[in-house]
Short mmCIF file of C-alpha atoms and ligand atoms in Angstrom, two decimals:
data_model
loop_
_atom_site.label_atom_id
_atom_site.label_comp_id
_atom_site.label_asym_id
_atom_site.label_seq_id
_atom_site.Cartn_x
_atom_site.Cartn_y
_atom_site.Cartn_z
CA MET K 1 -43.99 -8.78 -7.83
CA GLY K 2 -40.66 -7.28 -6.26
CA LEU K 3 -39.35 -5.72 -3.41
CA TYR K 4 -39.80 -2.14 -4.33
CA PRO K 5 -42.30 -2.31 -7.44
CA TYR K 6 -43.42 1.32 -6.40
CA VAL K 7 -40.01 3.04 -6.40
CA ASP K 8 -40.57 4.73 -9.84
CA ARG K 9 -44.10 5.49 -9.40
CA TYR K 10 -44.41 7.28 -5.79
CA GLN K 11 -41.94 9.35 -3.96
CA VAL K 12 -40.04 7.61 -1.69
CA GLU K 13 -40.15 9.38 1.87
CA ARG K 14 -36.77 9.10 3.31
CA SER K 15 -37.32 11.37 5.97
CA LEU K 16 -40.94 13.04 7.53
CA PRO K 17 -42.47 15.23 4.94
CA GLN K 18 -42.02 18.96 6.27
CA ALA K 19 -45.56 19.62 5.33
CA GLY K 20 -48.31 17.08 5.74
CA ARG K 21 -49.47 15.97 2.51
CA ASP K 22 -52.99 16.09 1.52
CA ARG K 23 -55.15 13.28 2.48
CA ASP K 24 -56.92 12.67 -1.02
CA GLU K 25 -53.73 12.23 -2.63
CA ILE K 26 -52.72 9.73 0.20
CA LEU K 27 -55.74 7.69 -0.08
CA GLU K 28 -55.59 7.95 -3.62
CA GLU K 29 -52.61 6.40 -3.57
CA ILE K 30 -53.26 3.64 -0.83
CA ARG K 31 -56.41 2.74 -3.14
CA ALA K 32 -54.17 2.24 -5.89
CA MET K 33 -51.65 -0.24 -4.46
CA SER K 34 -54.30 -2.39 -2.60
CA THR K 35 -56.16 -2.84 -5.44
CA ILE K 36 -53.14 -4.12 -7.84
CA GLU K 37 -52.11 -6.30 -4.51
CA ASP K 38 -55.26 -7.61 -4.09
CA ALA K 39 -56.13 -8.45 -7.57
CA LEU K 40 -54.38 -11.92 -7.73
CA ALA K 41 -56.37 -13.12 -4.56
CA ASP K 42 -59.90 -11.88 -5.89
CA GLU K 43 -59.14 -14.16 -9.13
CA GLY K 44 -58.85 -17.00 -7.05
CA LYS K 45 -55.26 -17.46 -7.81
CA ILE K 46 -53.47 -17.36 -4.44
CA SER K 47 -53.00 -20.42 -2.23
CA GLY K 48 -54.13 -19.34 1.54
CA SER K 49 -53.28 -15.82 3.03
CA ILE K 50 -56.73 -14.47 1.68
CA TYR K 51 -59.03 -16.42 3.54
CA SER K 52 -62.80 -14.56 2.60
CA GLY K 53 -62.14 -12.34 0.26
CA ASP K 54 -65.31 -10.87 0.44
CA HIS K 55 -65.00 -7.01 -0.27
CA GLN K 56 -68.67 -6.31 1.17
CA HIS K 57 -67.66 -8.40 4.48
CA TYR K 58 -64.41 -6.58 4.55
CA ALA K 59 -65.82 -3.14 4.07
CA PHE K 60 -68.17 -4.16 7.47
CA LEU K 61 -65.54 -5.15 9.51
CA ASN K 62 -63.80 -1.72 8.75
CA GLU K 63 -66.37 0.09 9.42
CA VAL K 64 -66.68 -1.95 12.72
CA PHE K 65 -62.61 -1.16 13.28
CA GLY K 66 -63.38 2.31 12.91
CA TYR K 67 -65.00 2.89 15.92
CA TYR K 68 -62.68 1.09 18.15
CA SER K 69 -59.25 1.75 16.10
CA HIS K 70 -57.92 4.15 18.76
CA ALA K 71 -58.96 2.49 21.80
CA ASN K 72 -56.19 0.85 24.07
CA VAL K 73 -58.04 -2.19 25.34
CA LEU K 74 -55.38 -1.89 28.33
CA GLN K 75 -57.75 0.91 30.01
CA ARG K 76 -60.83 -1.71 30.44
CA ASP K 77 -62.65 0.97 32.46
CA VAL K 78 -62.73 3.22 29.57
CA TYR K 79 -63.43 0.45 27.00
CA PRO K 80 -66.02 -2.27 28.66
CA SER K 81 -67.06 -2.89 25.44
CA ALA K 82 -63.70 -4.86 24.63
CA THR K 83 -64.22 -7.25 27.55
CA ARG K 84 -67.49 -7.84 26.32
CA PHE K 85 -66.03 -8.57 22.77
CA GLU K 86 -62.84 -10.86 24.11
CA GLY K 87 -65.32 -12.93 26.50
CA GLU K 88 -67.77 -14.02 23.70
CA ILE K 89 -65.00 -14.57 21.32
CA ILE K 90 -63.15 -16.80 23.54
CA ALA K 91 -66.46 -18.76 24.59
CA MET K 92 -68.01 -18.79 20.85
CA THR K 93 -64.71 -20.47 20.19
CA ALA K 94 -64.50 -22.61 23.02
CA GLY K 95 -67.83 -23.58 21.86
CA LEU K 96 -66.52 -24.86 18.38
CA LEU K 97 -63.68 -26.89 20.04
CA HIS K 98 -65.43 -28.26 22.59
CA ALA K 99 -63.84 -26.84 25.97
CA PRO K 100 -64.86 -27.63 29.05
CA GLU K 101 -65.47 -23.94 30.15
CA PRO K 102 -65.06 -20.55 28.00
CA CYS K 103 -61.37 -19.81 29.28
CA GLY K 104 -58.66 -18.22 26.82
CA VAL K 105 -57.44 -15.55 25.57
CA VAL K 106 -57.58 -13.27 22.42
CA THR K 107 -53.81 -12.63 20.79
CA SER K 108 -52.38 -10.88 17.89
CA GLY K 109 -52.28 -14.06 15.71
CA GLY K 110 -51.20 -17.35 15.50
CA THR K 111 -47.69 -16.83 16.35
CA GLU K 112 -48.49 -15.45 19.91
CA SER K 113 -50.83 -17.94 20.28
CA LEU K 114 -48.18 -20.62 20.06
CA MET K 115 -45.41 -18.76 22.11
CA ASN K 116 -47.67 -18.43 24.93
CA PRO K 117 -48.20 -21.86 25.50
CA MET K 118 -45.13 -22.50 25.49
CA LEU K 119 -44.55 -20.24 28.46
CA VAL K 120 -47.19 -21.81 29.80
CA TYR K 121 -46.12 -25.38 29.91
CA ARG K 122 -42.24 -24.27 31.08
CA GLU K 123 -44.07 -22.28 34.12
CA TRP K 124 -45.83 -25.42 34.72
CA GLY K 125 -42.83 -27.41 34.81
CA ARG K 126 -40.57 -25.09 37.16
CA GLU K 127 -43.66 -25.20 39.70
CA ARG K 128 -43.13 -29.13 39.47
CA GLY K 129 -39.19 -28.46 39.78
CA ILE K 130 -38.56 -29.47 36.21
CA THR K 131 -35.40 -26.43 35.29
CA ASN K 132 -34.45 -27.83 31.82
CA PRO K 133 -37.91 -28.22 30.13
CA ASN K 134 -38.22 -29.93 26.92
CA VAL K 135 -41.43 -29.96 24.49
CA VAL K 136 -41.90 -32.62 22.00
CA LEU K 137 -43.52 -32.14 18.82
CA PRO K 138 -43.34 -33.46 15.31
CA VAL K 139 -41.10 -31.53 11.95
CA THR K 140 -44.20 -30.23 10.61
CA ALA K 141 -45.42 -28.35 13.50
CA HIS K 142 -44.77 -24.35 13.02
CA PRO K 143 -41.75 -22.22 13.52
CA ALA K 144 -43.37 -20.40 16.05
CA LEU K 145 -43.01 -22.87 18.43
CA ASP K 146 -39.43 -22.50 17.63
CA LYS K 147 -39.40 -19.15 18.17
CA GLY K 148 -41.31 -19.94 21.66
CA ALA K 149 -38.62 -22.22 22.46
CA HIS K 150 -35.76 -19.86 21.57
CA TYR K 151 -37.31 -16.59 23.98
CA PHE K 152 -38.19 -18.84 26.79
CA GLY K 153 -35.18 -21.01 26.75
CA ILE K 154 -36.85 -24.53 26.43
CA GLU K 155 -35.59 -27.30 24.04
CA LEU K 156 -37.56 -28.23 21.43
CA ARG K 157 -37.11 -32.41 20.23
CA LYS K 158 -38.34 -32.87 17.19
CA ALA K 159 -40.31 -36.22 15.90
CA THR K 160 -39.88 -37.78 12.55
CA VAL K 161 -43.32 -37.91 10.29
CA THR K 162 -44.54 -41.53 9.19
CA ASP K 163 -44.75 -41.91 5.55
CA GLN K 164 -48.23 -40.06 5.40
CA PHE K 165 -46.79 -36.95 6.74
CA VAL K 166 -48.31 -36.99 10.12
CA ALA K 167 -46.22 -37.46 13.66
CA ASP K 168 -44.59 -40.93 13.77
CA MET K 169 -46.13 -41.95 17.67
CA THR K 170 -43.02 -44.10 17.81
CA SER K 171 -40.85 -41.36 17.48
CA VAL K 172 -42.63 -39.19 19.73
CA ARG K 173 -42.61 -41.56 22.67
CA SER K 174 -38.75 -42.18 22.07
CA LEU K 175 -38.22 -38.39 22.88
CA VAL K 176 -40.31 -37.95 25.70
CA ASP K 177 -38.65 -37.98 28.90
CA ALA K 178 -39.17 -36.71 33.02
CA ASN K 179 -38.43 -33.26 31.18
CA THR K 180 -41.03 -33.17 29.03
CA VAL K 181 -43.46 -31.01 30.11
CA ALA K 182 -45.73 -30.80 26.76
CA LEU K 183 -46.52 -32.24 23.34
CA VAL K 184 -47.61 -30.39 20.76
CA GLY K 185 -49.63 -32.07 17.21
CA SER K 186 -51.37 -30.01 14.13
CA ALA K 187 -54.45 -29.80 12.97
CA GLY K 188 -53.66 -29.30 10.48
CA THR K 189 -49.97 -29.10 9.68
CA TYR K 190 -48.92 -25.67 7.33
CA PRO K 191 -47.14 -27.65 4.83
CA HIS K 192 -49.51 -30.50 4.30
CA GLY K 193 -52.38 -29.61 5.99
CA LEU K 194 -52.93 -32.50 7.64
CA ILE K 195 -54.02 -33.67 11.47
CA ASP K 196 -51.38 -35.08 13.77
CA PRO K 197 -52.93 -38.45 15.38
CA ILE K 198 -53.80 -36.15 17.87
CA ASP K 199 -56.27 -38.96 19.85
CA SER K 200 -53.17 -40.85 20.23
CA LEU K 201 -50.85 -37.62 21.49
CA SER K 202 -53.70 -37.46 24.19
CA THR K 203 -53.41 -40.86 24.85
CA LEU K 204 -49.52 -40.23 25.91
CA ALA K 205 -50.16 -37.07 27.42
CA VAL K 206 -52.79 -38.77 29.90
CA GLU K 207 -50.41 -41.38 30.24
CA ARG K 208 -47.19 -39.16 31.30
CA GLY K 209 -49.28 -36.93 33.16
CA ILE K 210 -48.03 -33.56 31.02
CA ASN K 211 -49.70 -30.85 28.48
CA LEU K 212 -50.78 -31.35 24.87
CA HIS K 213 -51.22 -28.18 22.72
CA VAL K 214 -53.02 -28.43 19.66
CA ASP K 215 -52.08 -26.34 16.60
CA GLY K 216 -55.18 -25.16 15.11
CA CYS K 217 -54.05 -21.90 14.00
CA LEU K 218 -54.61 -22.84 10.09
CA GLY K 219 -57.15 -25.52 10.77
CA GLY K 220 -58.81 -24.87 13.55
CA PHE K 221 -61.60 -22.56 12.04
CA ILE K 222 -62.58 -24.93 9.13
CA LEU K 223 -61.90 -28.56 10.41
CA CYS K 224 -64.31 -27.88 13.06
CA TRP K 225 -67.06 -28.14 10.25
CA GLY K 226 -66.07 -31.28 9.14
CA GLU K 227 -68.34 -33.40 11.17
CA ALA K 228 -71.36 -31.23 10.60
CA LEU K 229 -70.27 -31.59 6.77
CA ALA K 230 -69.68 -35.44 7.02
CA HIS K 231 -66.49 -35.34 6.05
CA PRO K 232 -64.38 -37.79 8.04
CA VAL K 233 -62.19 -35.34 10.02
CA PRO K 234 -60.93 -36.98 13.04
CA VAL K 235 -61.42 -35.48 16.66
CA PHE K 236 -58.88 -32.92 17.48
CA ASP K 237 -60.17 -30.43 20.30
CA PHE K 238 -60.89 -30.75 24.47
CA ARG K 239 -63.37 -33.76 23.72
CA LEU K 240 -59.65 -35.98 23.87
CA PRO K 241 -59.07 -36.00 27.60
CA GLY K 242 -55.11 -34.97 27.10
CA VAL K 243 -55.74 -31.93 25.15
CA THR K 244 -54.74 -28.98 27.56
CA SER K 245 -54.70 -26.20 25.32
CA ILE K 246 -55.91 -25.33 21.45
CA SER K 247 -55.21 -22.26 19.47
CA ALA K 248 -57.06 -21.35 16.29
CA ASP K 249 -56.63 -18.57 14.19
CA THR K 250 -59.62 -15.84 13.90
CA HIS K 251 -57.98 -14.06 10.95
CA LYS K 252 -57.57 -17.20 8.88
CA TYR K 253 -60.57 -19.41 8.96
CA GLY K 254 -62.46 -16.87 11.55
CA PHE K 255 -62.87 -14.50 8.20
CA ALA K 256 -61.87 -11.61 10.94
CA LEU K 257 -58.93 -9.17 10.01
CA LYS K 258 -55.43 -9.61 10.03
CA GLY K 259 -54.27 -9.73 13.49
CA SER K 260 -56.41 -11.72 15.99
CA SER K 261 -56.43 -15.39 16.95
CA VAL K 262 -57.81 -17.38 19.98
CA LEU K 263 -55.94 -19.21 22.18
CA LEU K 264 -57.82 -21.76 24.52
CA TYR K 265 -57.12 -23.69 27.72
CA ARG K 266 -58.75 -26.40 29.59
CA SER K 267 -58.35 -24.61 32.87
CA PRO K 268 -57.74 -21.13 34.33
CA GLU K 269 -55.35 -22.80 36.34
CA LEU K 270 -53.03 -22.81 33.08
CA ARG K 271 -54.02 -19.59 31.51
CA ARG K 272 -52.64 -18.01 34.91
CA HIS K 273 -49.16 -19.31 34.22
CA GLN K 274 -49.00 -16.47 31.21
CA TYR K 275 -50.11 -13.44 32.83
CA PHE K 276 -47.66 -11.07 33.48
CA MET K 277 -47.95 -8.71 37.10
CA ALA K 278 -45.29 -5.82 37.89
CA PRO K 279 -47.05 -5.19 41.52
CA ASP K 280 -45.08 -2.48 42.36
CA TRP K 281 -44.35 -0.42 39.58
CA PRO K 282 -44.31 3.44 40.41
CA GLY K 283 -46.34 3.67 37.54
CA GLY K 284 -49.33 1.62 39.15
CA LEU K 285 -50.14 -1.98 39.22
CA TYR K 286 -49.37 -3.06 36.24
CA THR K 287 -50.85 -6.34 34.63
CA SER K 288 -51.60 -7.83 30.96
CA PRO K 289 -52.75 -11.13 29.86
CA GLY K 290 -50.10 -11.36 27.51
CA MET K 291 -47.30 -10.28 25.25
CA SER K 292 -48.56 -6.83 24.37
CA GLY K 293 -49.20 -3.98 26.38
CA SER K 294 -51.63 -1.67 24.18
CA ARG K 295 -53.86 -3.18 22.02
CA SER K 296 -56.20 -2.00 19.88
CA GLY K 297 -59.80 -2.16 20.44
CA GLY K 298 -60.59 -2.10 16.35
CA ILE K 299 -59.35 -6.00 15.87
CA ILE K 300 -61.37 -7.14 18.76
CA ALA K 301 -64.60 -5.57 17.96
CA ALA K 302 -64.14 -6.48 14.14
CA THR K 303 -63.41 -9.80 15.03
CA TRP K 304 -66.44 -10.67 17.55
CA ALA K 305 -67.92 -8.41 14.35
CA ALA K 306 -67.03 -11.12 11.80
CA MET K 307 -68.30 -14.27 14.07
CA VAL K 308 -71.38 -12.99 14.73
CA SER K 309 -72.42 -11.65 11.56
CA LEU K 310 -71.49 -15.19 9.84
CA GLY K 311 -72.90 -17.29 12.58
CA ARG K 312 -72.95 -20.90 12.31
CA GLU K 313 -74.75 -20.76 8.89
CA GLY K 314 -72.38 -18.52 7.49
CA TYR K 315 -69.14 -20.67 8.25
CA LEU K 316 -70.68 -23.57 7.22
CA ARG K 317 -71.72 -22.41 3.86
CA ILE K 318 -68.19 -21.23 3.29
CA ALA K 319 -66.92 -24.52 4.81
CA ALA K 320 -68.42 -26.59 2.68
CA ASP K 321 -67.21 -24.85 -0.60
CA ILE K 322 -64.00 -24.98 0.94
CA PHE K 323 -63.98 -29.17 1.53
CA ARG K 324 -65.41 -29.61 -1.79
CA THR K 325 -63.35 -27.52 -3.70
CA ALA K 326 -60.32 -28.95 -1.96
CA ALA K 327 -61.71 -32.31 -2.90
CA GLU K 328 -62.30 -31.07 -6.76
CA LEU K 329 -58.38 -29.97 -6.70
CA ARG K 330 -57.30 -33.30 -5.49
CA GLY K 331 -59.05 -34.77 -8.34
CA ILE K 332 -57.40 -32.11 -10.51
CA ILE K 333 -53.78 -33.53 -9.50
CA GLY K 334 -54.76 -37.08 -9.47
CA ARG K 335 -54.94 -36.49 -13.47
CA HIS K 336 -51.73 -36.30 -13.40
CA PRO K 337 -49.29 -39.66 -12.87
CA GLU K 338 -46.07 -37.23 -12.60
CA LEU K 339 -47.83 -35.85 -9.54
CA GLU K 340 -48.66 -36.91 -6.10
CA VAL K 341 -51.19 -35.39 -3.11
CA ILE K 342 -49.29 -35.81 0.11
CA GLY K 343 -51.28 -37.48 3.04
CA ASP K 344 -54.90 -37.43 3.05
CA PRO K 345 -55.92 -33.29 3.31
CA PHE K 346 -59.22 -31.82 3.61
CA PHE K 347 -58.54 -27.81 2.95
CA ASN K 348 -54.99 -27.47 2.29
CA VAL K 349 -53.37 -29.67 -0.73
CA ALA K 350 -50.04 -30.32 -0.84
CA PHE K 351 -48.57 -32.12 -3.99
CA ARG K 352 -45.19 -33.20 -5.38
CA ALA K 353 -43.38 -35.00 -8.02
CA SER K 354 -44.52 -38.74 -8.00
CA ALA K 355 -42.13 -41.63 -8.00
CA THR K 356 -42.32 -41.44 -11.89
CA ASP K 357 -39.58 -39.15 -11.31
CA ALA K 358 -40.76 -37.18 -14.83
CA VAL K 359 -41.11 -33.79 -13.33
CA ASP K 360 -39.87 -31.30 -11.15
CA ILE K 361 -42.16 -29.90 -8.88
CA PHE K 362 -40.50 -26.81 -9.24
CA HIS K 363 -40.58 -26.45 -12.54
CA VAL K 364 -44.36 -26.73 -12.35
CA ASN K 365 -44.40 -24.39 -10.12
CA ASP K 366 -42.60 -22.42 -12.23
CA TYR K 367 -45.01 -22.29 -14.98
CA LEU K 368 -47.92 -21.98 -12.43
CA VAL K 369 -45.98 -18.58 -11.47
CA GLN K 370 -45.70 -17.15 -14.81
CA HIS K 371 -49.35 -17.33 -15.36
CA GLY K 372 -50.20 -15.58 -11.96
CA TRP K 373 -51.16 -18.65 -9.70
CA ARG K 374 -49.14 -18.08 -6.37
CA MET K 375 -48.62 -21.64 -4.70
CA ASN K 376 -46.70 -22.03 -1.40
CA GLY K 377 -43.39 -23.86 -2.26
CA LEU K 378 -42.07 -26.52 0.68
CA GLN K 379 -39.35 -28.50 1.44
CA ASN K 380 -38.08 -31.72 2.63
CA PRO K 381 -39.54 -33.17 0.45
CA PRO K 382 -39.52 -30.65 -2.31
CA ALA K 383 -43.36 -29.95 -2.99
CA ILE K 384 -45.80 -27.29 -3.55
CA HIS K 385 -49.47 -26.59 -1.51
CA PHE K 386 -52.55 -24.94 -2.44
CA CYS K 387 -54.54 -24.16 0.38
CA ILE K 388 -57.91 -23.60 -0.13
CA THR K 389 -59.76 -20.34 0.47
CA ARG K 390 -63.19 -18.76 -0.16
CA PRO K 391 -61.68 -16.96 -3.41
CA ASN K 392 -60.58 -20.10 -4.58
CA THR K 393 -64.51 -21.80 -4.41
CA ALA K 394 -65.57 -19.33 -6.74
CA PRO K 395 -66.93 -20.93 -9.98
CA GLY K 396 -64.57 -21.89 -12.70
CA VAL K 397 -61.61 -21.23 -10.76
CA MET K 398 -60.73 -25.08 -10.20
CA GLU K 399 -61.45 -25.04 -14.41
CA ARG K 400 -58.85 -22.36 -14.94
CA PHE K 401 -56.46 -24.74 -12.11
CA ALA K 402 -57.11 -27.33 -14.14
CA GLU K 403 -56.31 -26.21 -17.57
CA VAL K 404 -52.85 -24.65 -16.37
CA LEU K 405 -51.66 -27.32 -14.19
CA HIS K 406 -52.13 -30.08 -17.43
CA ALA K 407 -50.23 -27.22 -19.22
CA ALA K 408 -47.66 -26.62 -16.15
CA VAL K 409 -46.99 -30.56 -16.02
CA GLY K 410 -46.03 -30.28 -19.99
CA TYR K 411 -43.79 -27.46 -19.33
CA ALA K 412 -42.10 -29.57 -16.49
CA ARG K 413 -41.62 -32.36 -18.49
CA GLU K 414 -40.24 -30.89 -21.43
CA ARG K 415 -37.28 -28.84 -18.86
CA ALA K 416 -36.40 -32.22 -16.93
CA GLY K 417 -32.93 -32.05 -15.94
CA THR K 418 -32.62 -28.25 -16.10
CA PRO K 419 -32.59 -26.16 -13.03
CA PRO K 420 -36.34 -24.47 -11.86
CA LYS K 421 -36.17 -21.11 -11.09
CA SER K 422 -38.87 -21.36 -8.15
CA GLY K 423 -36.61 -24.42 -6.72
CA ALA K 424 -33.39 -22.24 -6.26
CA ALA K 425 -35.71 -20.16 -3.44
CA TYR K 426 -38.19 -22.30 -1.85
CA GLY K 427 -35.68 -25.48 -1.90
CA ALA K 428 -32.71 -24.16 -1.06
CA GLY K 429 -32.60 -25.09 2.46
CA GLY K 430 -32.91 -28.62 1.76
CA THR K 431 -30.37 -28.74 -0.87
CA SER K 432 -26.64 -28.41 -1.18
CA VAL K 433 -26.70 -25.08 -0.31
CA PRO K 434 -25.01 -24.96 3.07
CA ARG K 435 -27.50 -23.67 6.00
CA GLU K 436 -25.06 -20.68 7.29
CA MET K 437 -25.61 -19.21 3.92
CA VAL K 438 -29.26 -19.91 3.70
CA GLN K 439 -29.70 -18.17 6.98
CA ALA K 440 -27.48 -15.30 5.69
CA GLY K 441 -29.66 -14.89 2.93
CA MET K 442 -33.06 -15.25 5.51
CA SER K 443 -31.51 -12.41 7.33
CA GLY K 444 -30.63 -10.42 4.66
CA TRP K 445 -34.08 -10.53 3.02
CA LEU K 446 -35.71 -9.50 6.62
CA ASP K 447 -33.15 -6.51 6.60
CA ALA K 448 -34.34 -5.35 2.88
CA THR K 449 -37.79 -5.92 3.76
CA GLN K 450 -37.62 -2.88 6.53
CA SER K 451 -35.39 -0.98 4.51
CA LEU K 452 -36.21 2.06 1.68
CA PRO K 453 -35.31 0.87 -1.73
CA PRO K 454 -31.46 2.07 -2.90
CA ALA K 455 -31.43 5.64 -3.63
C1 PLP L 501 -50.27 -24.10 11.79
C2 PLP L 501 -49.79 -22.58 11.60
N1 PLP L 501 -49.78 -22.68 13.01
C3 PLP L 501 -49.34 -21.41 12.90
C4 PLP L 501 -49.26 -20.33 12.04
C5 PLP L 501 -48.59 -19.21 12.58
O1 PLP L 501 -49.94 -17.61 12.48
P1 PLP L 501 -49.24 -16.62 12.33
O2 PLP L 501 -48.67 -16.29 10.70
O3 PLP L 501 -50.64 -15.77 12.23
O4 PLP L 501 -48.25 -15.86 13.20
C6 PLP L 501 -49.54 -20.56 11.21
C7 PLP L 501 -49.34 -19.73 9.64
O5 PLP L 501 -49.83 -20.40 8.49
C8 PLP L 501 -49.99 -22.07 10.77
O6 PLP L 501 -50.08 -22.45 9.43
#
C-alpha cells in the first residue's frame, strides 16, 4: 500500500490545527482508513498479524476497553479492578502453561516479555558474581532478545540450528560457559513456527544450574492446546524442570487487543529482579513492576475479557481450526515438487524452493503479492511463511490459496533466472548487499515511518 497512501485524500496535519475538527468528520476518516486496511485480513489473505479477525469479538473488547481506557493502573488505590484483572490473567496463563504457582507480569507485548527476563537473568548472575553475563540462544530466536542484550549489556551467543531448523544442542553446549546466565528456546520460532528442543535445553539448564526462558510469545497460546487436540506437540512448558520463565502473547493467539502479553516466572524470587524501586524520590516511594510507567487499564481489562469470554472451549474451537488449516496448507505446498516445507510445523508454515532449484521463492511471493496475499519474507535461507490465524481458517480460503499458489509456481518457473521484486526487500540482508548498507536502509525506513509525507 506504500507509506503515505492517504496523502492525496486527506489533509496532512503539519502542525496542530487552530480550531478543533468535527468529531463526525474525524470518525468518518478513521472508519474509511481502517476499513481499507482490514480488508485483506478479513478475506483471510494475510499471514499472522491479525489473530482473531472476529469483529464482534473486537467490538466487545473495545467496549470493555472504553470503560478503562483513561485509567492509569499505576494508581492502584483508584483502580483496584486492574489488580483483579492482572492477577487473574496471570493465573489463567499460569494454569495453561503448568506453572507451579501463578507468578508473572502483564506486559505491553512480546518484546517487553523478552527484554524483562534478559534483565532478570543479568541481575540473577550479578548475585552470583557474574559481571560479564552471556545468554545462549539459537539464531532463529526473536530479535527482541538482541534488543534486551543491547539495552542491558549482555553478550548473546548464537547457536546454529539443525537441518530441521531447531536449536542444535551440540552448538548450544559448546557456547555455554561459567558466565552463561540463561539459555533461550522458542515454542515456536517466528521464522518457521518450530519448537526448539526445550526438553534438552531444560536438561542442560538443570545440569548447569542456570535459567531457561521459553519464548512462547507467538506459539504459547496456540501450542498449549495441541495436547488436548491430540497433535504431537512436545511438552515445552513449566512441566520441564529447567524452564524458569515463559513469555506468551495475549495479543497474538490469546485473541486480546494489541498491546498485551504475559511473562511468567517459576518463582517470585526471579520476578523480583525485574521490579524497579526509587524509595528516596521527592515524588514519593516510586515502584513499578516492569519497563512502563503509567499504563492504560483498558488493555488489561480487555485482555481479561478476551480470556474469560472465550474460555477453554472457545480457545479449543479456534485452535482446532488453526491446526487443521495449517495441516491443509502443508498438503497444498506438498503438491509442488518445486517447494518444500521447512521442518515440521503445527501452525506457522514456512516454505522455500526445493533442491530442484526450479523456482526462486521470491518469484512465488511476487505473484502472491500481486494477487493480494501477504506472506512474510524470510532469509538465511530465503523462504516465506504463512502463519495461520483465525481469518485463514474460513471456508474457501485454503482452496483459493491452493489455486493462487499453483499459478504462482507456474509464474516463478517462467521467470527462473530473472531478479524477483520481493526478494530485493526481503532477501537483501542475506545476499550480496553489504550489511552496513542494509542497516542504513533500515534506519531510513524507521525515519520514514515516523515522518510526514514530503511536502
Ligand atoms: C517468537 C516471537 N517472539 C517475540 C515476538 C515479539 O512480539 P511483539 O512484536 O509483540 O513485541 C514475536 C513477534 O512476532 C515472535 O513471533
